[in-house]
Amino acid sequence: VGKPIWHTDRIYGDTTPPGVVMGLAWTSMGGSVLYVETVPLLAPDELADGDAAREREAAQPDAPRPSRRGGGSLITTGKLGDVMTESSKIAHALARRFARTVDPSNSYLDRAQLHMHVPEGSTPKDGPSAGVTMVTSLLSLALDKPVRPHLAMTGEVSLTGLVLPIGGVKEKVIAAQRAGVKHVILPSSNERDYVELPAKLCEGLTPHFVSTYDDVYKVAFGPSS
Amino acid sequence: VGKPIWHTDRIYGDTTPPGVVMGLAWTSMGGSVLYVETVPLLAPDELADGDAAREREAAQPDAPRPSRRGGGSLITTGKLGDVMTESSKIAHALARRFARTVDPSNSYLDRAQLHMHVPEGSTPKDGPSAGVTMVTSLLSLALDKPVRPHLAMTGEVSLTGLVLPIGGVKEKVIAAQRAGVKHVILPSSNERDYVELPAKLCEGLTPHFVSTYDDVYKVAFGPSS
Amino acid sequence: VGKPIWHTDRIYGDTTPPGVVMGLAWTSMGGSVLYVETVPLLAPDELADGDAAREREAAQPDAPRPSRRGGGSLITTGKLGDVMTESSKIAHALARRFARTVDPSNSYLDRAQLHMHVPEGSTPKDGPSAGVTMVTSLLSLALDKPVRPHLAMTGEVSLTGLVLPIGGVKEKVIAAQRAGVKHVILPSSNERDYVELPAKLCEGLTPHFVSTYDDVYKVAFGPSS
């Protein structure tokens, strides 16, 4: 039932590689899943994670070495509007700080030159609700860890990590269910919208209501998942 | 039958030099072949491949030397619209990573300052479907290897190398056949469009349906071709 | 017969200094000759050619010295439209590579900061057909060699040096004849337009039909000219 709005709904399988996270979009024509893809513009061995960098430094203590912090950058593509482009900057700033709380030795996001894309390339997209998806895409890449399978998410983030409400809950839930999603992350402030949905639409879905990015992180990467 | 829309249909012969790849375009007026041309702005010997760089370093072990990675850039011309310009960035990011999987010592794209042009210069062009063509043009240059003769291709690429569906399959196939193309690369998700075409339009054409850039690479450069 | 459209028709005499080349333009009001002028923004001794650079290095072997390649740039003026501005970038890229095939030790264009102007400054100009003229202007400067006298040219160039067809052949030929031009370079693909012109329009003109920039170079600078 229902025709996907974007014909690349589910371009990935049940699991996604590190750096790729499924989000939920909403247009006047209905909901859709979308993916945020982030990749490094430079090879992993040149943008070594904390451990590798420490090993290299131990092996060559006197070698000149690049700054451990600084130089991090992010370019975006996918016909993102102004608000979504700003979202990517907020996500980058938040992910950089969040990565340090997870692993103080991991300076990947502080140094990596990254490229974030949101297929399809010719579909205009805008709005702040991919915030949590973007942060998670960046962290997934920095930690070299895929997110849990069958997961989709939506939510604006503030620069300090608060998760703010979004629109189109019903359409997004329909799109998630249609795409075979099992776990869906939604802002706590949208819980009232979710509980009012017909039970049929929520069948097979486990909702996770989140107030801060901490909560998102635990669902996406946590051992308790 | 049918008049070329762009009068530079087939500006190259049956084979193209490294860095030049034939794509397929689609406008409201019909299909057309087009070429993506990429050249270095600096001489090959200054942008030495892995071997040459290693030799140079062996000869002058103490000489200060530029970063082995980093500095890669790409400018584009050909009256490309926003989406096609973004496509070129996605292609550049993907080609850089893909080149490393083909030959880890080849850091050409990480260092080269490149210029990509899509003739004719005064014809406005847009859309994401030259993605695979752009990636292939960059790899062809980096590997200093022409693509197989009589080849044309169309397909959007995601940043991780998935090949996404495109429009105008019929018009593009007509243009390919008219231009003497023998092998045509199309997204797997467009196979259903292709099989519905009248047999006459496909005469003399071998279609190659691809899901990821890996598949494109094998058709364009592979020994099995 | 016929009034020049741009009142700077023939601002130079029969010969032009290195860096200045006569082109042919075409507007809805008729044809016109125009000049592409390129000059260095830095003094010649700072942009020494291969020989001079080698001498300087021999004299001061330990002195820090700028990169032998890299740093080349080009700014343009003359109210050029988007396509003509892109043409100048294509011309710059092509001229850099072409100069190396003519003289591998000549890195002038790789290092020089250049300014290209197309008088008159207040006349808007656009289109790709000054491509060959721009390349020739850059090479003339790099080689410090004027082009042959009484020469005018028109043709789009691709990034790899193919010469592509242009419009307004009749109007351009009329303008060339009126301006006292003796040798006119035209794209091979426009030969059919030329041979259809009334003999009177071609009186006194030697046409040179070219397929690649190589052909243009031989006519403009070659010993066989």
mmCIF file of N, CA, C and O in Angstrom, chain C residues 23-103:
data_model
loop_
_atom_site.group_PDB
_atom_site.id
_atom_site.type_symbol
_atom_site.label_atom_id
_atom_site.label_comp_id
_atom_site.label_asym_id
_atom_site.label_seq_id
_atom_site.Cartn_x
_atom_site.Cartn_y
_atom_site.Cartn_z
ATOM 1 N N GLY C 23 40.647 37.416 -32.651
ATOM 2 C CA GLY C 23 39.577 36.447 -32.806
ATOM 3 C C GLY C 23 38.445 37.036 -33.633
ATOM 4 O O GLY C 23 38.534 38.177 -34.096
ATOM 5 N N LEU C 24 37.416 36.248 -33.797
ATOM 6 C CA LEU C 24 36.256 36.702 -34.563
ATOM 7 C C LEU C 24 35.001 36.466 -33.731
ATOM 8 O O LEU C 24 34.798 35.374 -33.200
ATOM 9 N N ALA C 25 34.178 37.518 -33.622
ATOM 10 C CA ALA C 25 32.974 37.403 -32.808
ATOM 11 C C ALA C 25 31.742 37.551 -33.662
ATOM 12 O O ALA C 25 31.807 37.998 -34.809
ATOM 13 N N TRP C 26 30.651 37.208 -33.116
ATOM 14 C CA TRP C 26 29.407 37.187 -33.861
ATOM 15 C C TRP C 26 28.271 37.561 -32.922
ATOM 16 O O TRP C 26 28.118 36.964 -31.860
ATOM 17 N N THR C 27 27.512 38.574 -33.290
ATOM 18 C CA THR C 27 26.347 38.946 -32.497
ATOM 19 C C THR C 27 25.156 38.998 -33.433
ATOM 20 O O THR C 27 25.291 38.828 -34.647
ATOM 21 N N SER C 28 24.014 39.247 -32.859
ATOM 22 C CA SER C 28 22.804 39.335 -33.678
ATOM 23 C C SER C 28 22.923 40.500 -34.655
ATOM 24 O O SER C 28 22.209 40.573 -35.640
ATOM 25 N N MET C 29 23.856 41.419 -34.387
ATOM 26 C CA MET C 29 24.006 42.586 -35.258
ATOM 27 C C MET C 29 25.074 42.405 -36.320
ATOM 28 O O MET C 29 25.328 43.307 -37.103
ATOM 29 N N GLY C 30 25.778 41.256 -36.318
ATOM 30 C CA GLY C 30 26.808 41.028 -37.335
ATOM 31 C C GLY C 30 28.095 40.521 -36.731
ATOM 32 O O GLY C 30 28.164 40.236 -35.527
ATOM 33 N N GLY C 31 29.119 40.407 -37.580
ATOM 34 C CA GLY C 31 30.403 39.902 -37.110
ATOM 35 C C GLY C 31 31.332 41.029 -36.721
ATOM 36 O O GLY C 31 31.069 42.195 -36.996
ATOM 37 N N SER C 32 32.412 40.654 -36.076
ATOM 38 C CA SER C 32 33.383 41.653 -35.626
ATOM 39 C C SER C 32 34.693 40.961 -35.315
ATOM 40 O O SER C 32 34.700 39.790 -34.941
ATOM 41 N N VAL C 33 35.815 41.654 -35.480
ATOM 42 C CA VAL C 33 37.045 41.094 -34.933
ATOM 43 C C VAL C 33 37.131 41.527 -33.477
ATOM 44 O O VAL C 33 36.537 42.528 -33.075
ATOM 45 N N LEU C 34 37.820 40.741 -32.675
ATOM 46 C CA LEU C 34 38.077 41.130 -31.284
ATOM 47 C C LEU C 34 39.450 40.599 -30.916
ATOM 48 O O LEU C 34 39.998 39.743 -31.611
ATOM 49 N N TYR C 35 40.036 41.145 -29.878
ATOM 50 C CA TYR C 35 41.369 40.708 -29.466
ATOM 51 C C TYR C 35 41.314 40.101 -28.075
ATOM 52 O O TYR C 35 40.624 40.601 -27.188
ATOM 53 N N VAL C 36 42.054 39.032 -27.909
ATOM 54 C CA VAL C 36 42.299 38.498 -26.563
ATOM 55 C C VAL C 36 43.702 38.937 -26.172
ATOM 56 O O VAL C 36 44.667 38.671 -26.894
ATOM 57 N N GLU C 37 43.797 39.629 -25.060
ATOM 58 C CA GLU C 37 45.081 40.147 -24.562
ATOM 59 C C GLU C 37 45.410 39.457 -23.246
ATOM 60 O O GLU C 37 44.611 39.485 -22.317
ATOM 61 N N THR C 38 46.590 38.869 -23.143
ATOM 62 C CA THR C 38 46.998 38.311 -21.853
ATOM 63 C C THR C 38 48.341 38.894 -21.432
ATOM 64 O O THR C 38 49.264 38.983 -22.248
ATOM 65 N N VAL C 39 48.418 39.290 -20.169
ATOM 66 C CA VAL C 39 49.674 39.835 -19.616
ATOM 67 C C VAL C 39 49.932 39.194 -18.252
ATOM 68 O O VAL C 39 49.003 38.740 -17.581
ATOM 69 N N PRO C 40 51.206 39.146 -17.843
ATOM 70 C CA PRO C 40 51.502 38.621 -16.504
ATOM 71 C C PRO C 40 51.251 39.679 -15.433
ATOM 72 O O PRO C 40 51.482 40.865 -15.680
ATOM 73 N N LEU C 41 50.784 39.227 -14.279
ATOM 74 C CA LEU C 41 50.599 40.153 -13.153
ATOM 75 C C LEU C 41 51.888 40.321 -12.364
ATOM 76 O O LEU C 41 51.997 41.202 -11.531
ATOM 77 N N LEU C 42 52.845 39.419 -12.591
ATOM 78 C CA LEU C 42 54.132 39.548 -11.916
ATOM 79 C C LEU C 42 55.210 39.768 -12.958
ATOM 80 O O LEU C 42 55.082 39.336 -14.094
ATOM 81 N N ALA C 43 56.278 40.448 -12.555
ATOM 82 C CA ALA C 43 57.351 40.797 -13.493
ATOM 83 C C ALA C 43 57.972 39.538 -14.083
ATOM 84 O O ALA C 43 58.085 38.511 -13.407
ATOM 85 N N PRO C 44 58.406 39.614 -15.327
ATOM 86 C CA PRO C 44 58.987 38.461 -16.027
ATOM 87 C C PRO C 44 60.098 37.785 -15.236
ATOM 88 O O PRO C 44 60.180 36.560 -15.213
ATOM 89 N N ASP C 45 60.939 38.563 -14.513
ATOM 90 C CA ASP C 45 62.057 37.898 -13.818
ATOM 91 C C ASP C 45 61.565 37.069 -12.628
ATOM 92 O O ASP C 45 62.284 36.244 -12.099
ATOM 93 N N GLU C 46 60.355 37.311 -12.219
ATOM 94 C CA GLU C 46 59.793 36.496 -11.154
ATOM 95 C C GLU C 46 59.110 35.251 -11.714
ATOM 96 O O GLU C 46 58.749 34.342 -11.002
ATOM 97 N N LEU C 47 58.877 35.300 -12.988
ATOM 98 C CA LEU C 47 58.185 34.199 -13.658
ATOM 99 C C LEU C 47 59.098 33.648 -14.736
ATOM 100 O O LEU C 47 58.706 33.447 -15.876
ATOM 101 N N ALA C 48 60.361 33.453 -14.349
ATOM 102 C CA ALA C 48 61.369 33.072 -15.338
ATOM 103 C C ALA C 48 61.014 31.773 -16.045
ATOM 104 O O ALA C 48 60.404 30.878 -15.470
ATOM 105 N N ASP C 49 61.421 31.685 -17.305
ATOM 106 C CA ASP C 49 61.193 30.441 -18.017
ATOM 107 C C ASP C 49 62.201 29.400 -17.555
ATOM 108 O O ASP C 49 63.031 29.645 -16.685
ATOM 109 N N GLY C 50 62.106 28.232 -18.104
ATOM 110 C CA GLY C 50 62.948 27.116 -17.670
ATOM 111 C C GLY C 50 64.426 27.467 -17.588
ATOM 112 O O GLY C 50 65.072 27.245 -16.570
ATOM 113 N N ASP C 51 64.949 28.049 -18.633
ATOM 114 C CA ASP C 51 66.375 28.361 -18.670
ATOM 115 C C ASP C 51 66.775 29.323 -17.558
ATOM 116 O O ASP C 51 67.728 29.089 -16.824
ATOM 117 N N ALA C 52 66.002 30.396 -17.457
ATOM 118 C CA ALA C 52 66.340 31.404 -16.466
ATOM 119 C C ALA C 52 66.264 30.826 -15.058
ATOM 120 O O ALA C 52 67.096 31.110 -14.194
ATOM 121 N N ALA C 53 65.277 30.008 -14.838
ATOM 122 C CA ALA C 53 65.115 29.409 -13.515
ATOM 123 C C ALA C 53 66.305 28.505 -13.199
ATOM 124 O O ALA C 53 66.834 28.516 -12.084
ATOM 125 N N ARG C 54 66.715 27.752 -14.200
ATOM 126 C CA ARG C 54 67.865 26.876 -13.976
ATOM 127 C C ARG C 54 69.115 27.700 -13.668
ATOM 128 O O ARG C 54 69.898 27.352 -12.796
ATOM 129 N N GLU C 55 69.306 28.795 -14.390
ATOM 130 C CA GLU C 55 70.453 29.660 -14.134
ATOM 131 C C GLU C 55 70.416 30.196 -12.710
ATOM 132 O O GLU C 55 71.400 30.183 -11.991
ATOM 133 N N ARG C 56 69.266 30.679 -12.313
ATOM 134 C CA ARG C 56 69.130 31.251 -10.976
ATOM 135 C C ARG C 56 69.433 30.189 -9.923
ATOM 136 O O ARG C 56 70.097 30.436 -8.943
ATOM 137 N N GLU C 57 68.933 28.983 -10.164
ATOM 138 C CA GLU C 57 69.177 27.915 -9.197
ATOM 139 C C GLU C 57 70.649 27.528 -9.159
ATOM 140 O O GLU C 57 71.195 27.223 -8.094
ATOM 141 N N ALA C 58 71.313 27.563 -10.317
ATOM 142 C CA ALA C 58 72.739 27.236 -10.372
ATOM 143 C C ALA C 58 73.531 28.278 -9.585
ATOM 144 O O ALA C 58 74.484 27.962 -8.872
ATOM 145 N N ALA C 59 73.099 29.536 -9.680
ATOM 146 C CA ALA C 59 73.800 30.620 -9.001
ATOM 147 C C ALA C 59 73.569 30.568 -7.491
ATOM 148 O O ALA C 59 74.453 30.898 -6.700
ATOM 149 N N GLN C 60 72.397 30.154 -7.092
ATOM 150 C CA GLN C 60 72.057 30.117 -5.659
ATOM 151 C C GLN C 60 71.484 28.752 -5.308
ATOM 152 O O GLN C 60 70.300 28.633 -5.002
ATOM 153 N N PRO C 61 72.330 27.744 -5.325
ATOM 154 C CA PRO C 61 71.801 26.377 -5.195
ATOM 155 C C PRO C 61 71.065 26.130 -3.878
ATOM 156 O O PRO C 61 70.204 25.254 -3.825
ATOM 157 N N ASP C 62 71.445 26.884 -2.831
ATOM 158 C CA ASP C 62 70.823 26.590 -1.539
ATOM 159 C C ASP C 62 69.648 27.491 -1.205
ATOM 160 O O ASP C 62 69.010 27.328 -0.166
ATOM 161 N N ALA C 63 69.440 28.469 -2.061
ATOM 162 C CA ALA C 63 68.358 29.408 -1.766
ATOM 163 C C ALA C 63 67.012 28.693 -1.799
ATOM 164 O O ALA C 63 66.788 27.809 -2.621
ATOM 165 N N PRO C 64 66.163 29.069 -0.873
ATOM 166 C CA PRO C 64 64.811 28.511 -0.957
ATOM 167 C C PRO C 64 64.190 28.998 -2.250
ATOM 168 O O PRO C 64 64.389 30.135 -2.657
ATOM 169 N N ARG C 65 63.482 28.137 -2.930
ATOM 170 C CA ARG C 65 62.910 28.580 -4.196
ATOM 171 C C ARG C 65 61.477 28.089 -4.346
ATOM 172 O O ARG C 65 61.095 27.072 -3.777
ATOM 173 N N PRO C 66 60.723 28.854 -5.084
ATOM 174 C CA PRO C 66 59.312 28.479 -5.232
ATOM 175 C C PRO C 66 59.193 27.206 -6.036
ATOM 176 O O PRO C 66 60.105 26.810 -6.750
ATOM 177 N N SER C 67 58.069 26.579 -5.906
ATOM 178 C CA SER C 67 57.796 25.372 -6.673
ATOM 179 C C SER C 67 57.959 25.656 -8.152
ATOM 180 O O SER C 67 57.577 26.706 -8.648
ATOM 181 N N ARG C 68 58.555 24.688 -8.857
ATOM 182 C CA ARG C 68 58.729 24.843 -10.295
ATOM 183 C C ARG C 68 57.383 24.723 -11.014
ATOM 184 O O ARG C 68 57.230 25.182 -12.121
ATOM 185 N N ARG C 69 56.492 24.059 -10.403
ATOM 186 C CA ARG C 69 55.160 23.887 -10.972
ATOM 187 C C ARG C 69 54.153 24.294 -9.902
ATOM 188 O O ARG C 69 54.388 24.084 -8.719
ATOM 189 N N GLY C 70 53.023 24.799 -10.300
ATOM 190 C CA GLY C 70 52.007 25.133 -9.312
ATOM 191 C C GLY C 70 51.951 26.622 -9.109
ATOM 192 O O GLY C 70 52.935 27.323 -9.289
ATOM 193 N N GLY C 71 50.782 27.102 -8.752
ATOM 194 C CA GLY C 71 50.645 28.520 -8.497
ATOM 195 C C GLY C 71 50.109 29.284 -9.693
ATOM 196 O O GLY C 71 49.797 30.460 -9.588
ATOM 197 N N GLY C 72 50.013 28.607 -10.821
ATOM 198 C CA GLY C 72 49.484 29.283 -12.003
ATOM 199 C C GLY C 72 48.042 29.707 -11.808
ATOM 200 O O GLY C 72 47.253 28.957 -11.242
ATOM 201 N N SER C 73 47.706 30.911 -12.257
ATOM 202 C CA SER C 73 46.325 31.374 -12.119
ATOM 203 C C SER C 73 45.999 32.333 -13.262
ATOM 204 O O SER C 73 46.893 32.822 -13.949
ATOM 205 N N LEU C 74 44.728 32.564 -13.431
ATOM 206 C CA LEU C 74 44.267 33.424 -14.535
ATOM 207 C C LEU C 74 43.033 34.188 -14.091
ATOM 208 O O LEU C 74 42.060 33.583 -13.630
ATOM 209 N N ILE C 75 43.074 35.514 -14.193
ATOM 210 C CA ILE C 75 41.848 36.278 -14.000
ATOM 211 C C ILE C 75 41.455 36.870 -15.348
ATOM 212 O O ILE C 75 42.287 37.047 -16.235
ATOM 213 N N THR C 76 40.151 37.139 -15.491
ATOM 214 C CA THR C 76 39.669 37.653 -16.776
ATOM 215 C C THR C 76 38.836 38.910 -16.569
ATOM 216 O O THR C 76 38.185 39.068 -15.530
ATOM 217 N N THR C 77 38.859 39.784 -17.568
ATOM 218 C CA THR C 77 37.989 40.959 -17.588
ATOM 219 C C THR C 77 37.496 41.165 -19.014
ATOM 220 O O THR C 77 37.996 40.539 -19.947
ATOM 221 N N GLY C 78 36.521 42.045 -19.155
ATOM 222 C CA GLY C 78 36.001 42.354 -20.481
ATOM 223 C C GLY C 78 34.508 42.045 -20.563
ATOM 224 O O GLY C 78 33.983 41.819 -21.649
ATOM 225 N N LYS C 79 33.865 41.996 -19.412
ATOM 226 C CA LYS C 79 32.426 41.730 -19.345
ATOM 227 C C LYS C 79 32.096 40.394 -20.014
ATOM 228 O O LYS C 79 31.163 40.303 -20.819
ATOM 229 N N LEU C 80 32.883 39.380 -19.658
ATOM 230 C CA LEU C 80 32.676 38.037 -20.215
ATOM 231 C C LEU C 80 31.519 37.337 -19.504
ATOM 232 O O LEU C 80 31.405 37.384 -18.279
ATOM 233 N N GLY C 81 30.671 36.678 -20.276
ATOM 234 C CA GLY C 81 29.583 35.901 -19.693
ATOM 235 C C GLY C 81 30.088 34.590 -19.115
ATOM 236 O O GLY C 81 31.283 34.276 -19.186
ATOM 237 N N ASP C 82 29.163 33.808 -18.560
ATOM 238 C CA ASP C 82 29.533 32.558 -17.877
ATOM 239 C C ASP C 82 30.261 31.586 -18.806
ATOM 240 O O ASP C 82 31.252 30.975 -18.420
ATOM 241 N N VAL C 83 29.747 31.439 -20.022
ATOM 242 C CA VAL C 83 30.336 30.456 -20.932
ATOM 243 C C VAL C 83 31.740 30.895 -21.349
ATOM 244 O O VAL C 83 32.672 30.093 -21.403
ATOM 245 N N MET C 84 31.899 32.185 -21.595
ATOM 246 C CA MET C 84 33.205 32.682 -22.029
ATOM 247 C C MET C 84 34.210 32.616 -20.867
ATOM 248 O O MET C 84 35.404 32.369 -21.084
ATOM 249 N N THR C 85 33.724 32.817 -19.660
ATOM 250 C CA THR C 85 34.600 32.698 -18.491
ATOM 251 C C THR C 85 35.051 31.253 -18.323
ATOM 252 O O THR C 85 36.224 30.974 -18.055
ATOM 253 N N GLU C 86 34.120 30.315 -18.508
ATOM 254 C CA GLU C 86 34.506 28.904 -18.470
ATOM 255 C C GLU C 86 35.493 28.587 -19.599
ATOM 256 O O GLU C 86 36.437 27.821 -19.426
ATOM 257 N N SER C 87 35.253 29.186 -20.761
ATOM 258 C CA SER C 87 36.174 29.018 -21.893
ATOM 259 C C SER C 87 37.596 29.391 -21.501
ATOM 260 O O SER C 87 38.552 28.742 -21.925
ATOM 261 N N SER C 88 37.732 30.455 -20.719
ATOM 262 C CA SER C 88 39.079 30.902 -20.344
ATOM 263 C C SER C 88 39.747 29.881 -19.426
ATOM 264 O O SER C 88 40.960 29.691 -19.476
ATOM 265 N N LYS C 89 38.948 29.202 -18.607
ATOM 266 C CA LYS C 89 39.518 28.159 -17.731
ATOM 267 C C LYS C 89 39.950 26.945 -18.550
ATOM 268 O O LYS C 89 40.992 26.340 -18.300
ATOM 269 N N ILE C 90 39.111 26.587 -19.510
ATOM 270 C CA ILE C 90 39.445 25.470 -20.393
ATOM 271 C C ILE C 90 40.714 25.815 -21.175
ATOM 272 O O ILE C 90 41.625 24.993 -21.300
ATOM 273 N N ALA C 91 40.763 27.055 -21.668
ATOM 274 C CA ALA C 91 41.935 27.487 -22.438
ATOM 275 C C ALA C 91 43.194 27.435 -21.576
ATOM 276 O O ALA C 91 44.263 27.010 -22.030
ATOM 277 N N HIS C 92 43.059 27.848 -20.328
ATOM 278 C CA HIS C 92 44.219 27.856 -19.426
ATOM 279 C C HIS C 92 44.722 26.435 -19.179
ATOM 280 O O HIS C 92 45.916 26.148 -19.272
ATOM 281 N N ALA C 93 43.794 25.539 -18.896
ATOM 282 C CA ALA C 93 44.177 24.140 -18.654
ATOM 283 C C ALA C 93 44.829 23.532 -19.893
ATOM 284 O O ALA C 93 45.854 22.848 -19.809
ATOM 285 N N LEU C 94 44.223 23.784 -21.036
ATOM 286 C CA LEU C 94 44.752 23.220 -22.285
ATOM 287 C C LEU C 94 46.113 23.822 -22.626
ATOM 288 O O LEU C 94 47.055 23.102 -22.996
ATOM 289 N N ALA C 95 46.239 25.128 -22.476
ATOM 290 C CA ALA C 95 47.504 25.793 -22.817
ATOM 291 C C ALA C 95 48.631 25.306 -21.909
ATOM 292 O O ALA C 95 49.774 25.137 -22.348
ATOM 293 N N ARG C 96 48.317 25.059 -20.629
ATOM 294 C CA ARG C 96 49.351 24.561 -19.721
ATOM 295 C C ARG C 96 49.895 23.227 -20.207
ATOM 296 O O ARG C 96 51.107 23.002 -20.243
ATOM 297 N N ARG C 97 48.996 22.334 -20.572
ATOM 298 C CA ARG C 97 49.467 21.032 -21.028
ATOM 299 C C ARG C 97 50.133 21.127 -22.396
ATOM 300 O O ARG C 97 51.147 20.494 -22.652
ATOM 301 N N PHE C 98 49.577 21.969 -23.253
ATOM 302 C CA PHE C 98 50.141 22.078 -24.595
ATOM 303 C C PHE C 98 51.547 22.665 -24.554
ATOM 304 O O PHE C 98 52.439 22.227 -25.298
ATOM 305 N N ALA C 99 51.751 23.630 -23.674
ATOM 306 C CA ALA C 99 53.074 24.264 -23.579
ATOM 307 C C ALA C 99 54.139 23.236 -23.228
ATOM 308 O O ALA C 99 55.274 23.305 -23.708
ATOM 309 N N ARG C 100 53.764 22.266 -22.409
ATOM 310 C CA ARG C 100 54.739 21.226 -22.028
ATOM 311 C C ARG C 100 55.100 20.321 -23.197
ATOM 312 O O ARG C 100 56.187 19.781 -23.260
ATOM 313 N N THR C 101 54.155 20.122 -24.109
ATOM 314 C CA THR C 101 54.473 19.271 -25.260
ATOM 315 C C THR C 101 55.378 20.030 -26.222
ATOM 316 O O THR C 101 56.187 19.446 -26.911
ATOM 317 N N VAL C 102 55.235 21.357 -26.247
ATOM 318 C CA VAL C 102 56.089 22.166 -27.119
ATOM 319 C C VAL C 102 57.482 22.292 -26.525
ATOM 320 O O VAL C 102 58.487 22.195 -27.227
ATOM 321 N N ASP C 103 57.536 22.521 -25.224
ATOM 322 C CA ASP C 103 58.818 22.701 -24.542
ATOM 323 C C ASP C 103 58.684 22.252 -23.092
ATOM 324 O O ASP C 103 58.217 23.003 -22.242
#
